[in-house]
Tab-separated table of C-alpha atoms in Angstrom:
chain	number	residue	atom	x	y	z
N	1	GLU	CA	-125.419	31.583	-55.084
N	2	GLY	CA	-128.446	29.282	-56.675
N	3	GLN	CA	-127.180	26.291	-54.488
N	4	LEU	CA	-127.532	28.719	-51.248
N	5	GLU	CA	-130.564	29.861	-51.995
N	6	GLY	CA	-133.446	28.246	-49.367
N	7	LYS	CA	-130.586	27.627	-46.721
N	8	SER	CA	-130.080	28.899	-43.249
N	9	MET	CA	-126.966	30.734	-42.382
N	10	GLU	CA	-125.571	27.883	-40.777
N	11	GLU	CA	-126.025	25.681	-43.561
N	12	ARG	CA	-124.561	28.514	-45.955
N	13	ALA	CA	-121.657	28.391	-43.747
N	14	LYS	CA	-120.808	24.797	-43.943
N	15	ASP	CA	-121.189	24.865	-47.757
N	16	VAL	CA	-118.485	27.598	-47.891
N	17	GLU	CA	-116.336	25.892	-45.422
N	18	GLN	CA	-116.647	22.405	-47.170
N	19	LEU	CA	-115.710	24.124	-50.524
N	20	TRP	CA	-112.809	25.922	-48.979
N	21	ASN	CA	-111.397	23.032	-47.064
N	22	LEU	CA	-111.589	21.172	-50.267
N	23	ARG	CA	-109.878	23.440	-52.276
N	24	GLN	CA	-107.200	23.856	-49.197
N	25	LEU	CA	-106.765	20.026	-49.103
N	26	LEU	CA	-106.154	19.458	-52.963
N	27	ILE	CA	-103.401	22.092	-53.014
N	28	ALA	CA	-101.538	20.841	-49.763
N	29	MET	CA	-101.826	17.309	-51.164
N	30	SER	CA	-100.230	17.960	-54.452
N	31	LYS	CA	-96.859	18.870	-54.154
N	32	ASP	CA	-96.639	17.520	-57.499
N	33	TRP	CA	-98.681	19.358	-60.046
N	34	ARG	CA	-99.403	16.299	-62.305
N	35	VAL	CA	-101.662	14.761	-59.370
N	36	LEU	CA	-103.850	18.129	-59.712
N	37	LEU	CA	-103.663	17.677	-63.529
N	38	ILE	CA	-105.218	14.506	-63.120
N	39	LYS	CA	-107.746	15.096	-60.796
N	40	LEU	CA	-109.057	17.971	-63.341
N	41	ALA	CA	-109.164	15.583	-65.931
N	42	ASP	CA	-111.331	13.296	-63.753
N	43	ARG	CA	-113.683	15.978	-62.858
N	44	LEU	CA	-113.622	17.022	-66.650
N	45	HIS	CA	-115.029	13.517	-67.017
N	46	ASN	CA	-117.370	13.344	-64.180
N	47	MET	CA	-119.021	16.706	-65.544
N	48	ARG	CA	-119.109	15.228	-69.172
N	49	THR	CA	-121.419	12.337	-67.702
N	50	LEU	CA	-123.417	14.422	-65.388
N	51	HIS	CA	-126.619	13.660	-67.498
N	52	ALA	CA	-126.675	9.861	-66.119
N	53	MET	CA	-127.402	11.498	-62.519
N	54	ALA	CA	-130.263	12.995	-60.651
N	55	PRO	CA	-130.667	16.714	-61.186
N	56	SER	CA	-130.102	17.696	-57.708
N	57	LYS	CA	-126.644	15.624	-57.628
N	58	GLN	CA	-125.921	17.378	-61.178
N	59	ARG	CA	-126.314	21.087	-59.521
N	60	ARG	CA	-124.331	19.932	-56.510
N	61	ILE	CA	-121.280	18.606	-58.597
N	62	ALA	CA	-121.346	21.430	-61.092
N	63	ARG	CA	-121.531	24.259	-58.300
N	64	GLU	CA	-118.323	22.405	-56.843
N	65	THR	CA	-116.731	22.381	-60.121
N	66	LEU	CA	-116.994	26.135	-60.851
N	67	ASP	CA	-116.264	26.974	-57.320
N	68	VAL	CA	-113.207	24.509	-56.646
N	69	PHE	CA	-111.960	22.891	-59.805
N	70	ALA	CA	-112.246	25.795	-62.294
N	71	PRO	CA	-110.338	28.233	-60.028
N	72	LEU	CA	-107.510	25.641	-59.853
N	73	ALA	CA	-107.502	24.726	-63.419
N	74	HIS	CA	-106.971	28.643	-63.950
N	75	ARG	CA	-104.340	28.596	-61.479
N	76	LEU	CA	-102.542	26.116	-63.292
N	77	ARG	CA	-103.132	28.015	-66.396
N	78	VAL	CA	-105.115	24.974	-67.919
N	79	VAL	CA	-107.522	27.112	-69.685
N	80	ALA	CA	-108.822	24.457	-71.978
N	81	LEU	CA	-110.151	22.461	-69.085
N	82	LYS	CA	-111.352	25.677	-67.453
N	83	GLU	CA	-113.458	26.663	-70.527
N	84	GLU	CA	-114.767	23.688	-70.925
């Protein structure tokens, strides 16, 4: 929600569509669940190093993580990654 504030409806729709497409891409390309597990571990590493990035980039990456990668971790039952 916070990332969408101050944006036009067209920009909001584009953001939502990009997130949906990313989620679908990850699911479609990963016939092997281990690939998704590696992507989740990589995203966790990225989240741990956010402090080195600009605040706007930190917010964008954090929002994408919550919207895309946390649900994937939940779906794969990787609770430790989801919760961190």
